[in-house]
Amino acid sequence: MRPLFHPAIEDIRPDAILYALSDPERAAIFAWLAGAGCGRTCSALADLGERTIPKSSLSNHFKVLRESGLIRSERQGVEMRNETRCAELDERFPGLIRAILTAYGQLPPEMKD
Amino acid sequence: MRPLFHPAIEDIRPDAILYALSDPERAAIFAWLAGAGCGRTCSALADLGERTIPKSSLSNHFKVLRESGLIRSERQGVEMRNETRCAELDERFPGLIRAILTAYGQLPPEMKD
DNA sequence: TCCGTAGTTCAGAAATTCGGAACTGTTGAT
DNA sequence: ATCAACAGTTCCGAATTTCTGAACTACGGA
């Protein structure tokens, strides 16, 4: 398995973020991660929405989120822990993530500070 | 020519907006419109960036912006006047447009109020 | 070692995007 | 009225991207 790629904060591009979150399924995954205190695994959301997302698609969604800089993934034993990079992102792109989650009606309670 | 379609403000979807603006070329066009007091035409920016955009692509960019609800277009004689729907959009999705333009480093001076 | 689980990679089908060429609709000139 | 020029749209084939089932890899436990 190839090592996971995470862009440095300064290499994160706004177009990549918008693209990643322009898919409602990915946006829902991201919102769900943002609402989780601790890192969450991939398989935990096989059916976050109405349909069951195939696992190869799920894996790809996580890859897109990771490589756009939205999340950080780390292998832990047999599974993968994922967490958002919200704090870093908000410094680099002030207000962006919050406005997007709000637009989707998915701003998690923790972020309403 | 088919009549131009503009979604009602309540039908505008956040995923469509993010998708439309996830293309840097489209985002640049939108920012340029947002920075214009009056409506602007399509041909006026044949070479907004470094490369010359083919006119069929340009036409398509405007269509994507229009149908996602970001701009309003109106035929005026032989040309087309385009203007952003920023005010409406900001009511529906507070802070979104501004955060996106800021992320791209293209927030026009008029919007820095 | 062998099995089960979590997730990745591969590959072909389907869908989307891109852009040149032809077309439409409007204005102004002859 | 006819013609030409112009702004923009539509069409359509090529290239690219997305989707997902199937095969595969990696790790942990028995």
Short mmCIF file of N, CA and C (backbone and C1' of nucleotides) in Angstrom, two decimals, chain B residues 1 19 23 51 54-57 60 75 77-78, chain C residues 16-27:
data_model
loop_
_atom_site.label_atom_id
_atom_site.label_comp_id
_atom_site.label_asym_id
_atom_site.label_seq_id
_atom_site.Cartn_x
_atom_site.Cartn_y
_atom_site.Cartn_z
N MET B 1 -32.43 29.70 -29.95
CA MET B 1 -31.70 29.59 -28.68
C MET B 1 -32.66 29.37 -27.51
N TYR B 19 -19.34 23.36 -6.68
CA TYR B 19 -18.85 22.78 -7.93
C TYR B 19 -18.48 23.88 -8.92
N ASP B 23 -13.73 25.37 -10.11
CA ASP B 23 -12.90 25.56 -11.29
C ASP B 23 -12.31 26.96 -11.19
N ARG B 51 -4.17 32.02 -20.48
CA ARG B 51 -4.48 31.46 -21.79
C ARG B 51 -5.76 32.07 -22.34
N PRO B 54 -11.35 29.30 -25.18
CA PRO B 54 -12.20 29.16 -26.37
C PRO B 54 -13.61 29.62 -26.06
N LYS B 55 -14.29 30.18 -27.05
CA LYS B 55 -15.58 30.77 -26.70
C LYS B 55 -16.65 29.76 -26.35
N SER B 56 -16.54 28.54 -26.85
CA SER B 56 -17.55 27.56 -26.43
C SER B 56 -17.35 27.21 -24.96
N SER B 57 -16.09 27.20 -24.52
CA SER B 57 -15.82 26.92 -23.11
C SER B 57 -16.32 28.07 -22.24
N ASN B 60 -19.91 27.91 -21.88
CA ASN B 60 -20.26 26.87 -20.91
C ASN B 60 -20.00 27.31 -19.48
N ARG B 75 -30.01 38.96 -22.03
CA ARG B 75 -29.60 39.39 -23.36
C ARG B 75 -29.91 40.86 -23.52
N GLY B 77 -29.54 43.29 -26.65
CA GLY B 77 -29.10 43.45 -28.03
C GLY B 77 -28.31 42.23 -28.43
N VAL B 78 -27.16 42.47 -28.98
CA VAL B 78 -26.36 41.37 -29.49
C VAL B 78 -25.54 40.70 -28.41
P DT C 16 -23.20 12.65 -15.91
"O5'" DT C 16 -21.82 13.39 -16.20
"C5'" DT C 16 -20.76 13.29 -15.26
"C4'" DT C 16 -19.56 14.06 -15.76
"C3'" DT C 16 -19.87 15.47 -16.26
"O3'" DT C 16 -19.04 16.35 -15.54
"C1'" DT C 16 -18.54 14.27 -17.82
P DT C 17 -19.04 17.92 -15.82
"O5'" DT C 17 -17.81 18.07 -16.82
"C5'" DT C 17 -16.51 17.67 -16.38
"C4'" DT C 17 -15.51 17.94 -17.47
"C3'" DT C 17 -15.49 19.37 -18.02
"O3'" DT C 17 -14.13 19.76 -18.08
"C1'" DT C 17 -15.70 17.83 -19.79
P DC C 18 -13.70 21.25 -18.35
"O5'" DC C 18 -13.23 21.19 -19.86
"C5'" DC C 18 -12.13 20.32 -20.19
"C4'" DC C 18 -11.96 20.33 -21.69
"C3'" DC C 18 -11.98 21.73 -22.33
"O3'" DC C 18 -10.72 21.92 -22.94
"C1'" DC C 18 -13.38 20.19 -23.51
P DG C 19 -10.35 23.36 -23.53
"O5'" DG C 19 -10.81 23.26 -25.04
"C5'" DG C 19 -10.30 22.21 -25.87
"C4'" DG C 19 -10.97 22.29 -27.23
"C3'" DG C 19 -11.12 23.72 -27.75
"O3'" DG C 19 -10.94 23.67 -29.16
"C1'" DG C 19 -13.21 22.71 -27.68
P DG C 20 -10.17 24.86 -29.89
"O5'" DG C 20 -10.45 24.51 -31.42
"C5'" DG C 20 -10.17 23.20 -31.92
"C4'" DG C 20 -11.20 22.81 -32.97
"C3'" DG C 20 -11.50 23.90 -34.01
"O3'" DG C 20 -11.61 23.26 -35.28
"C1'" DG C 20 -13.51 23.30 -32.88
P DA C 21 -11.84 24.13 -36.63
"O5'" DA C 21 -13.38 23.86 -36.95
"C5'" DA C 21 -13.88 22.52 -36.92
"C4'" DA C 21 -15.37 22.55 -37.23
"C3'" DA C 21 -15.78 23.59 -38.26
"O3'" DA C 21 -16.82 23.06 -39.07
"C1'" DA C 21 -16.95 23.98 -36.27
P DA C 22 -17.39 23.89 -40.33
"O5'" DA C 22 -18.95 23.99 -40.01
"C5'" DA C 22 -19.62 22.82 -39.52
"C4'" DA C 22 -20.92 23.22 -38.86
"C3'" DA C 22 -21.78 24.19 -39.68
"O3'" DA C 22 -23.12 23.76 -39.62
"C1'" DA C 22 -21.41 25.08 -37.53
P DC C 23 -24.28 24.52 -40.41
"O5'" DC C 23 -25.03 25.33 -39.27
"C5'" DC C 23 -25.60 24.62 -38.17
"C4'" DC C 23 -26.08 25.59 -37.13
"C3'" DC C 23 -27.02 26.67 -37.67
"O3'" DC C 23 -28.30 26.50 -37.07
"C1'" DC C 23 -25.38 27.58 -36.21
P DT C 24 -29.53 27.52 -37.53
"O5'" DT C 24 -29.57 28.58 -36.33
"C5'" DT C 24 -29.65 28.12 -34.98
"C4'" DT C 24 -29.81 29.33 -34.09
"C3'" DT C 24 -30.82 30.35 -34.61
"O3'" DT C 24 -31.63 30.76 -33.53
"C1'" DT C 24 -28.72 31.40 -34.25
P DG C 25 -32.98 31.60 -33.76
"O5'" DG C 25 -32.52 33.04 -33.29
"C5'" DG C 25 -31.99 33.19 -31.99
"C4'" DG C 25 -31.41 34.58 -31.82
"C3'" DG C 25 -32.31 35.69 -32.38
"O3'" DG C 25 -32.25 36.75 -31.45
"C1'" DG C 25 -30.17 35.83 -33.35
P DT C 26 -33.32 37.95 -31.53
"O5'" DT C 26 -32.42 39.24 -31.81
"C5'" DT C 26 -31.38 39.56 -30.88
"C4'" DT C 26 -30.42 40.51 -31.52
"C3'" DT C 26 -31.06 41.73 -32.18
"O3'" DT C 26 -30.69 42.89 -31.45
"C1'" DT C 26 -29.29 40.81 -33.49
P DT C 27 -31.28 44.34 -31.84
"O5'" DT C 27 -30.05 44.98 -32.64
"C5'" DT C 27 -28.75 45.02 -32.01
"C4'" DT C 27 -27.73 45.53 -33.02
"C3'" DT C 27 -28.15 46.83 -33.72
"O3'" DT C 27 -27.13 47.79 -33.54
"C1'" DT C 27 -27.47 45.18 -35.31
#
